[in-house]
Short mmCIF file of C-alpha atoms in Angstrom, two decimals:
data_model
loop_
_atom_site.label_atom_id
_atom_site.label_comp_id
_atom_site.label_asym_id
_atom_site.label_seq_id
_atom_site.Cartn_x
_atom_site.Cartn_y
_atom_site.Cartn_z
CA UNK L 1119 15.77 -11.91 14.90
CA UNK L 1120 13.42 -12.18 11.82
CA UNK L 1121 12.44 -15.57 13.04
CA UNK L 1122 11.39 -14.35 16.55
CA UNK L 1123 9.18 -11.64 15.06
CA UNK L 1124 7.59 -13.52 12.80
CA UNK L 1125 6.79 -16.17 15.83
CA UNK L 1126 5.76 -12.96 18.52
CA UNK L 1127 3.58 -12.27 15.53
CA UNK L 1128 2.00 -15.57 15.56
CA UNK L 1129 1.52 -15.72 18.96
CA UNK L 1130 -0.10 -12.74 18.94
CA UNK L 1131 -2.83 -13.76 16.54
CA UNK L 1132 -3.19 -16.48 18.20
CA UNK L 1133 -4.32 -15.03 21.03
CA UNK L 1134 -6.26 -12.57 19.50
CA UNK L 1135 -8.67 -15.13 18.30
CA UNK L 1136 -8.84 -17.06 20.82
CA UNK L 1137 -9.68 -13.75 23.29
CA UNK L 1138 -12.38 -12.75 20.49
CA UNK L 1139 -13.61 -16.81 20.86
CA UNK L 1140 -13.52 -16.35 24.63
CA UNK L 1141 -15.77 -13.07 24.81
CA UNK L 1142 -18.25 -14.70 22.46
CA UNK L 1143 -18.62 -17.76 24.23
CA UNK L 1144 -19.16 -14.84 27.41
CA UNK L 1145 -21.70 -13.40 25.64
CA UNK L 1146 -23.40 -16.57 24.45
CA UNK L 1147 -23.18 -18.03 28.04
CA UNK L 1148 -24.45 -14.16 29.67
CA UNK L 1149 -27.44 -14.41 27.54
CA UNK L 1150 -28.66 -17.85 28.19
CA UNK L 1151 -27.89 -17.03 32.07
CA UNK L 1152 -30.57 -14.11 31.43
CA UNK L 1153 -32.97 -15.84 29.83
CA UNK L 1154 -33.17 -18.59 32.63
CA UNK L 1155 -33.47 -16.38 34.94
CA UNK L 1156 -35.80 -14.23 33.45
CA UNK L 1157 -37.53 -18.00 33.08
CA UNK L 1158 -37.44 -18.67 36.91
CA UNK L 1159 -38.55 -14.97 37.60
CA UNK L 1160 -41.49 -15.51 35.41
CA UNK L 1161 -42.40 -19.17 37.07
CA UNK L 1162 -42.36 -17.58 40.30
CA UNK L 1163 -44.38 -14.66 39.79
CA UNK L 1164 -47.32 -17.41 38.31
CA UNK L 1165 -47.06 -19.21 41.39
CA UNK L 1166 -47.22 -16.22 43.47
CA UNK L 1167 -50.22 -15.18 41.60
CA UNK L 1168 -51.59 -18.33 41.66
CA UNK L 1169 -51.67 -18.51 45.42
CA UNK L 1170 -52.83 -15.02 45.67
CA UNK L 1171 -56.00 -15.41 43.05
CA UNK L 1172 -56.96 -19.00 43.08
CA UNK L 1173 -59.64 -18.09 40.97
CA UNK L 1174 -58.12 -18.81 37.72
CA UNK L 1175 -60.92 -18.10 35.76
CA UNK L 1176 -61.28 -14.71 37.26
CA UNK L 1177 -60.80 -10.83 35.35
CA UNK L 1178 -58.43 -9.58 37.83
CA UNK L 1179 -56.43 -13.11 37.40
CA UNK L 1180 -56.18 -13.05 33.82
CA UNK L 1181 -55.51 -9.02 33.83
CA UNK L 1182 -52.49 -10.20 35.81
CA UNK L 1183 -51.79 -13.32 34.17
CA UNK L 1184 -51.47 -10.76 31.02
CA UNK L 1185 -49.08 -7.88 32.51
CA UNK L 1186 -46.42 -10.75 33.49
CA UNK L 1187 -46.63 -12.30 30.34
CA UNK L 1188 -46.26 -8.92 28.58
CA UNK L 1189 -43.27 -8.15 31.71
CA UNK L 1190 -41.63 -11.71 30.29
CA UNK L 1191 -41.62 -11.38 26.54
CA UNK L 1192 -40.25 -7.50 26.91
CA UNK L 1193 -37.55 -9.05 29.47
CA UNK L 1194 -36.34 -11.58 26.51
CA UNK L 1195 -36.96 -8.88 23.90
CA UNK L 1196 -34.47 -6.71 26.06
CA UNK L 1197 -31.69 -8.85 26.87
CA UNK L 1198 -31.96 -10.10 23.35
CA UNK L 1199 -31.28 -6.21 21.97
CA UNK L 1200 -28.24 -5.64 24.34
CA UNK L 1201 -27.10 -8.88 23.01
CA UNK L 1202 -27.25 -8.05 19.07
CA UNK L 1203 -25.92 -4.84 20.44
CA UNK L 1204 -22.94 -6.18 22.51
CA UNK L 1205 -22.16 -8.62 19.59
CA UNK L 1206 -22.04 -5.65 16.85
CA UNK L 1207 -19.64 -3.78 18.92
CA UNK L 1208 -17.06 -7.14 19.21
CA UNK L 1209 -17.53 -8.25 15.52
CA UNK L 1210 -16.62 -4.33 14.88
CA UNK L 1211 -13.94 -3.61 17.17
CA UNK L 1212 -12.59 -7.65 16.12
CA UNK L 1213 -12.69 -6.53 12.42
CA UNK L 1214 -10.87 -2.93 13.25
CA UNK L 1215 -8.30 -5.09 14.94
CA UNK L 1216 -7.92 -7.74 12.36
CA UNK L 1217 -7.31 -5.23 10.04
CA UNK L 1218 -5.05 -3.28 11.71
CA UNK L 1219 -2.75 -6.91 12.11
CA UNK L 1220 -2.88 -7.79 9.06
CA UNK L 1221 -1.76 -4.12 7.63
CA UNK L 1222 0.92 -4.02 10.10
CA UNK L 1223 2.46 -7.46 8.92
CA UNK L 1224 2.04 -6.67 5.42
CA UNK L 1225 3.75 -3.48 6.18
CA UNK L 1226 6.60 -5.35 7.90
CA UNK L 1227 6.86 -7.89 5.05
CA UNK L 1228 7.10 -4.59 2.35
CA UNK L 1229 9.50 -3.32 4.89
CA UNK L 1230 11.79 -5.84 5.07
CA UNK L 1231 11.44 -6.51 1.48
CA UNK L 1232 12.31 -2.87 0.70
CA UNK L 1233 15.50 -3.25 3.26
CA UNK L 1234 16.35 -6.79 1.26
CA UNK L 1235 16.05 -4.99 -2.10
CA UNK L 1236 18.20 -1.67 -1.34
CA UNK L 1237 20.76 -4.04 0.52
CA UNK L 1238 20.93 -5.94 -2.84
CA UNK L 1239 20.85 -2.52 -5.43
CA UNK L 1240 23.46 -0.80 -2.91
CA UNK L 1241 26.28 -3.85 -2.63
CA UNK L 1242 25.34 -4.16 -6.97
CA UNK L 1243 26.56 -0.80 -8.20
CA UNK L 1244 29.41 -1.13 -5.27
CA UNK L 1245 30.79 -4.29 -6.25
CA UNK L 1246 30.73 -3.61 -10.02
CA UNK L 1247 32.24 -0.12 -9.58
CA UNK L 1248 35.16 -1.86 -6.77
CA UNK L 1249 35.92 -4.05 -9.42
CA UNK L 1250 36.39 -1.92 -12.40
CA UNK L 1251 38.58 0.20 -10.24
CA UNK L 1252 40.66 -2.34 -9.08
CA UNK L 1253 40.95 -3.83 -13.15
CA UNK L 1254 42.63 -0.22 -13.54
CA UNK L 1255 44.68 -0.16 -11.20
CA UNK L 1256 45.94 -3.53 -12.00
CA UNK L 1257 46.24 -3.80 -15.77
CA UNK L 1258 47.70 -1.53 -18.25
CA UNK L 1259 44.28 -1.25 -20.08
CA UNK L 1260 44.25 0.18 -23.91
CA UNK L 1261 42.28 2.99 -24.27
CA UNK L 1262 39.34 1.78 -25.58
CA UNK L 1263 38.82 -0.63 -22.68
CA UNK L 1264 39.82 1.89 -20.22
CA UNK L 1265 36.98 3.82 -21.51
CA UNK L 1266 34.34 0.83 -20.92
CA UNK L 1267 35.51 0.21 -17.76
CA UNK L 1268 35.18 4.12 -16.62
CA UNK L 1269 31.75 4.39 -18.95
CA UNK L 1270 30.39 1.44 -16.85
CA UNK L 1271 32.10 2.57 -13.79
CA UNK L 1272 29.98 6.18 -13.90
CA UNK L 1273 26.75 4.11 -14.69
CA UNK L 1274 26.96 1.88 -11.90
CA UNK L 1275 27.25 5.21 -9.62
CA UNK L 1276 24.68 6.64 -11.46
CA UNK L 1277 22.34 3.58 -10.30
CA UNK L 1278 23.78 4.08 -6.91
CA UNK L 1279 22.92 8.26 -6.91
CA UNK L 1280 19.43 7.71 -8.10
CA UNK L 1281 19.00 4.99 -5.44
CA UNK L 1282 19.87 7.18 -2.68
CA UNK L 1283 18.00 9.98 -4.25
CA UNK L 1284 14.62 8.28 -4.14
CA UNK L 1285 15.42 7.30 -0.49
CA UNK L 1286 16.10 10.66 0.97
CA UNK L 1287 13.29 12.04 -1.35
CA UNK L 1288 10.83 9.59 0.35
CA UNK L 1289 11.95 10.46 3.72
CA UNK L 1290 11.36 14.04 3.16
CA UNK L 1291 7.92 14.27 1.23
CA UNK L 1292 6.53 12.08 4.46
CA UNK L 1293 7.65 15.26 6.78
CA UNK L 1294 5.54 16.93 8.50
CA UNK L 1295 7.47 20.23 7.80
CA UNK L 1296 8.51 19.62 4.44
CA UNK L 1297 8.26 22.47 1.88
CA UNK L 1298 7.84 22.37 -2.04
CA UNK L 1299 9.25 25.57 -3.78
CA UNK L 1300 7.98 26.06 -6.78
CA UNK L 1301 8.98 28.43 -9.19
CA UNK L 1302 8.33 28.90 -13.03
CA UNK L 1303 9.74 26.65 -15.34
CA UNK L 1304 9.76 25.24 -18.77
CA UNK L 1305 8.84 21.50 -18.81
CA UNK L 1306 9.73 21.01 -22.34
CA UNK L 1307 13.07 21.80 -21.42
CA UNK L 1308 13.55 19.59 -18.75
CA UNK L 1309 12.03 16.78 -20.40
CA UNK L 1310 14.19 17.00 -23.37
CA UNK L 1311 17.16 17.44 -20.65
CA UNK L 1312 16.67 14.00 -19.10
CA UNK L 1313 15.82 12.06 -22.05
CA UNK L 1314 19.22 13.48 -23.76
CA UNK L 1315 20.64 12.32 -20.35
CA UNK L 1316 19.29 8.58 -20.28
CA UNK L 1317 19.82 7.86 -24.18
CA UNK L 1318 23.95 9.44 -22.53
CA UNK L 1319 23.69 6.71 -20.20
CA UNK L 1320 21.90 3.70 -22.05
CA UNK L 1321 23.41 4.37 -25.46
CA UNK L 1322 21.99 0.98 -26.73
CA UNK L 1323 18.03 1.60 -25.98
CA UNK L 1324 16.06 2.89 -28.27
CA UNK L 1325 14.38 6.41 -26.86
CA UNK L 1326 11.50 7.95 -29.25
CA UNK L 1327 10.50 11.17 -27.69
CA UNK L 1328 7.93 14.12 -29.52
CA UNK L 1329 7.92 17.17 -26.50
CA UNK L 1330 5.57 19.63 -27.50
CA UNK L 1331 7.89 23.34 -26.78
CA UNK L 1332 7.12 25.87 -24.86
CA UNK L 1333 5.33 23.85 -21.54
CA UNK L 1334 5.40 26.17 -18.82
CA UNK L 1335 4.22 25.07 -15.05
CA UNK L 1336 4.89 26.02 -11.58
CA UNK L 1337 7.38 23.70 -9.91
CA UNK L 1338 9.96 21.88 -7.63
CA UNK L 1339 13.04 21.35 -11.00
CA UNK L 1340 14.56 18.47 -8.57
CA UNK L 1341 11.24 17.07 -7.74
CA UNK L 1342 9.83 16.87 -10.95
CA UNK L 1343 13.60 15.68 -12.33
CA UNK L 1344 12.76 12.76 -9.84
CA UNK L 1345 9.66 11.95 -11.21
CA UNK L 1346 10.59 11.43 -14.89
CA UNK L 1347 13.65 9.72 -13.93
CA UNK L 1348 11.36 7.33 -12.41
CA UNK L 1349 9.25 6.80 -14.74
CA UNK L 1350 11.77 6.38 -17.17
CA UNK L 1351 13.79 3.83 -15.48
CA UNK L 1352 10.70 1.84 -14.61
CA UNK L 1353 10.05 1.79 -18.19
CA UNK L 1354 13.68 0.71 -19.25
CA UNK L 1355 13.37 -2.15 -16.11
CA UNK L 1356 10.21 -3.78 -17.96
CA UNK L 1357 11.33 -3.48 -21.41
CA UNK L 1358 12.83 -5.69 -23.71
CA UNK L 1359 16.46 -4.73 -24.67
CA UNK L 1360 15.45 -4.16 -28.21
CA UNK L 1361 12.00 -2.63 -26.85
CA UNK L 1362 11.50 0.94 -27.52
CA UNK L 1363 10.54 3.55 -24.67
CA UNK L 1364 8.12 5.83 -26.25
CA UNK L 1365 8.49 9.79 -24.24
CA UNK L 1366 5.19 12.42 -24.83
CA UNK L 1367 4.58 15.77 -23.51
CA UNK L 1368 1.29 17.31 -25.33
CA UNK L 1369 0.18 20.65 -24.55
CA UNK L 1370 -3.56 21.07 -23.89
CA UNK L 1371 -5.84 24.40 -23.14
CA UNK L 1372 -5.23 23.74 -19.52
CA UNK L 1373 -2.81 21.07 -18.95
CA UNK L 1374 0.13 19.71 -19.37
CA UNK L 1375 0.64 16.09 -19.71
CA UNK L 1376 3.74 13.87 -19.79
CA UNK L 1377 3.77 10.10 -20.60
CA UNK L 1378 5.68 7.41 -20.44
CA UNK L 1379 5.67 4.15 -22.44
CA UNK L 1380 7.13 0.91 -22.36
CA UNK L 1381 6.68 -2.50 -24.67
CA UNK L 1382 6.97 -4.86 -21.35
CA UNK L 1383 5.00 -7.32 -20.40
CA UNK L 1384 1.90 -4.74 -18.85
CA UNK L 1385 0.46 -4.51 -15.40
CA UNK L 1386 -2.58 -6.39 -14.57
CA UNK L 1387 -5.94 -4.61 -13.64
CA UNK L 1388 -5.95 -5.64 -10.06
CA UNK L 1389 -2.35 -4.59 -9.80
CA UNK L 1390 -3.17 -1.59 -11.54
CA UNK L 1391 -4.61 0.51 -7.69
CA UNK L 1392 -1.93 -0.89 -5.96
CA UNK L 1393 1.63 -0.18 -8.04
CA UNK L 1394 1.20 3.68 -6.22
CA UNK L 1395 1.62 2.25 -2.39
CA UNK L 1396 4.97 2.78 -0.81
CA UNK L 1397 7.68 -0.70 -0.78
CA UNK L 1398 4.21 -2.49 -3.52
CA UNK L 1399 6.01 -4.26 -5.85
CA UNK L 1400 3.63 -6.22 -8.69
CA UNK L 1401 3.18 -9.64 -7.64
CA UNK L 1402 3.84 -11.53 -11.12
CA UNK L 1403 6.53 -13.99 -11.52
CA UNK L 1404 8.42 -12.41 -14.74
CA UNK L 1405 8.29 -8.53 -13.07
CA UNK L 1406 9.10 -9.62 -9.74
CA UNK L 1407 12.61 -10.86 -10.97
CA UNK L 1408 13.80 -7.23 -11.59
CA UNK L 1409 15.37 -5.11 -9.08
CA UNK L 1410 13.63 -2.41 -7.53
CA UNK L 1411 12.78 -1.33 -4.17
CA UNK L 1412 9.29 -0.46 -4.31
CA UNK L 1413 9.45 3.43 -4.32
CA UNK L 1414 9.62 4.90 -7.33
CA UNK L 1415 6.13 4.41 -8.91
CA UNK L 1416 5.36 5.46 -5.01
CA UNK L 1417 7.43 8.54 -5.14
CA UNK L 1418 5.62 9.43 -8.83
CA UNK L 1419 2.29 9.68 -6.71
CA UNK L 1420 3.58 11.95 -4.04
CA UNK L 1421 5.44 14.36 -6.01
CA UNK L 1422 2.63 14.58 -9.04
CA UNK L 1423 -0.06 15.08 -6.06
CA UNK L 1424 1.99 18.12 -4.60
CA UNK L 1425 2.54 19.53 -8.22
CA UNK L 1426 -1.84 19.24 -8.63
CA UNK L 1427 -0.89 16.36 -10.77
CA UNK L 1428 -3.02 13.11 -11.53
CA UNK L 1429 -0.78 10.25 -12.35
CA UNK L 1430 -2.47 7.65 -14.15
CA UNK L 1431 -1.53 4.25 -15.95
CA UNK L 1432 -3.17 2.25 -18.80
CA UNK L 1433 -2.42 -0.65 -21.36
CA UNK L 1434 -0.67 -0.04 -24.30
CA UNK L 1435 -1.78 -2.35 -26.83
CA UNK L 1436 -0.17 -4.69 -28.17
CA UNK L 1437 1.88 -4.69 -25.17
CA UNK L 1438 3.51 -2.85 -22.50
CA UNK L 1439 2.30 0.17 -20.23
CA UNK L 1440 1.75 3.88 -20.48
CA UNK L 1441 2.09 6.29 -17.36
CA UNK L 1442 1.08 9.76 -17.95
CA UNK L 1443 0.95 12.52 -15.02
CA UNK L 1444 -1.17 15.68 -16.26
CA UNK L 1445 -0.37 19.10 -14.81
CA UNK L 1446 -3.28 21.28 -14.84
CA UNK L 1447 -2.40 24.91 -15.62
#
C-alpha cells in the first residue's frame, strides 16, 4: 500500500512539471505567434501605404509612416505586458502548488512516522507488562522480585497511559468545539505534585527542583498536568542516566514561569522553530534513536497558547536544553 502511494505521488509530480513545462512552452510559442503577426500586419500596412502615397518623401507619407510605426512598437509593447503578466500568474500559482505537494508529502511522511512510532511505544509497554505477568504467574517469585516485576509492571503502563493521553489530548485541542475550563489554581502545588510523582516512578534519576510557593493562575489542572509531564519526560528521554533534570518555577510581578532543564546533547538553532510542529521530530542522528512520537513538545505549544502562555527553549551551557513556558498573570 505504502509503495503505491509513494509511486501515485511520483506520478503526480511528474506530471505536474511537465504540465507547468507544457504551458510555458504555450506561452513562449503564443508570444512569438503574436509578434509575427504583428510583423506581417506591420509589412502590409507599409506596402499598402506605399501604394497609396508613392511619394515617399512626402509630409502626409512620413506622418503615416510614423502612426504605424508608433501602432507596431505599442502592439509588441502590449503582447509583451500580457506575457510578463501571464507568466507571473503560472510561476505563482506553480509555486502555490509546489508548495502545497511538498507540505502534503512531508505531512504524510510525519504521519506515517508518527503511526510507526506509536505502533512501536504501544506493542513496548505491552510486551514488557505481558511478560512480567506471565513470570508471576509462572514462578513462585520471592518477594523482593515480585516487587520489581509489579514496580516495572506499573511503569510500563504508566508509559502506555501517558501515550494514550497525549493522543486523545491532541485530538481534542484540534476541535473545533473544544472547551478549556479554567478555574483557579495553585501551580506550585501541582508542580511539586508531579515532580514527587516522576522521582515515584524513576527512583534512580536525579530530580533538583526550587518551586517558588504560592503561584496562583487560571487553568485547565489536566491540561497543564499534561504539559509538565511532557516536558519532563522529554527531558528524562535526552538525558544521560546519571544527568540531572533541573525543575524551576519563579514568581515574577506578572508572571509565572516554569522551566525545564536537561544535560542532553541540546537542540540545534535551525531545529530550534521547528521542535513545536505536530509528528517534528529533531533530525540528528543521536536524538533520533529515542522513542517518541512527535507530539509532546507539539502538545506543550497548544496547551501553553490556550493558557496565554509563551513556551520558549534555549541552550543550557555547558550542555543540554532549557524549556520554560511563562504564564502572564
Amino acid at each position: 500500500m505504502e509503495k503505491k502511494r509513494k509511486r501515485y505521488s511520483r506520478r503526480a509530480t511528474i506530471l505536474f512539471y511537465l504540465l507547468v513545462v507544457y504551458i510555458l512552452a504555450a506561452l513562449v510559442w503564443w508570444f512569438i505567434s503574436l509578434e509575427q503577426q504583428n510583423n506581417r500586419l506591420h509589412q502590409s500596412k507599409i506596402e499598402h501605404l506605399n501604394i497609396a502615397e508613392p511619394d515617399t518623401r512626402s509630409a502626409h507619407y512620413k506622418e503615416q509612416l510614423s502612426g504605424l510605426q508608433d501602432e507596431y512598437r505599442r502592439n509588441r509593447v502590449k503582447y509583451a505586458g500580457e506575457g510578463i503578466v501571464f507568466l507571473g500568474l503560472i510561476l505563482v500559482g506553480a509555486l502555490f502548488i509546489y508548495r502545497y505537494i511538498t507540505q502534503q508529502a512531508r505531512l504524510q511522511q510525519q504521519q506515517q512516522n508518527f503511526t510507526m512510532a506509536v505502533t512501536h511505544e504501544l506493542k513496548t509497554p505491552i510486551a514488557v507488562a505481558t511478560l512480567n505477568l506471565e513470570t508471576l504467574l509462572k514462578h513462585n517469585l520471592d518477594e523482593n522480585k515480585r516487587r520489581k516485576l509489579i514496580a516495572m509492571t506499573l511503569e510500563e503502563t504508566a508509559r502506555l497511559h501517558f501515550l494514550t493521553n497525549n493522543i486523545l489530548v491532541s485530538a481534542q485541542l484540534e476541535g473545533q468545539d473544544r472547551k478549556i475550563s479554567k478555574e483557579d489554581l495553585d501551580l506550585s502545588n501541582l508542580l511539586a505534585d508531579r515532580v514527587a510523582e516522576f522521582e515515584k516512578r524513576f527512583h534512580d534519576r536525579r530530580f533538583e527542583a526550587v518551586i517558588d510557593p504560592d503561584a496562583d493562575i487560571k487553568g485547565d489542572p489536566l491540561l497543564l498536568q499534561i504539559l509538565i509531564n511532557n516536558l519532563i519526560e522529554n527531558a528524562l528521554k535526552y538525558s544521560s542516566k546519571d544527568g540531572a533534570v533541573f525543575i524551576r518555577l519563579s514568581k515574577q510581578p506578572q508572571a509565572v514561569i516554569v522551566s525545564v532543564t536537561d544535560e542532553g546533547p541540546g537542540i540545534p538553532e535551525e531545529e530550534k522553530k521547528k521542535i513545536f510542529t505536530k509528528f517534528y521530530r529533531i533530525g540528528n542522528e543521536s536524538t533520533r534513536k529515542k522513542q517518541g512520537t512527535g507530539l509532546g513538545l507539539y502538545l506543550c505549544d497548544k496547551i501553553a497558547k490556550d493558557h496565554n502562555a509563551d513556551i520558549s527553549v534555549t541552550n543550557h551551557e555547558p550542555n543540554g536544553s532549557t524549556f520554560a513556558v511563562k504564564f502572564y498573570t
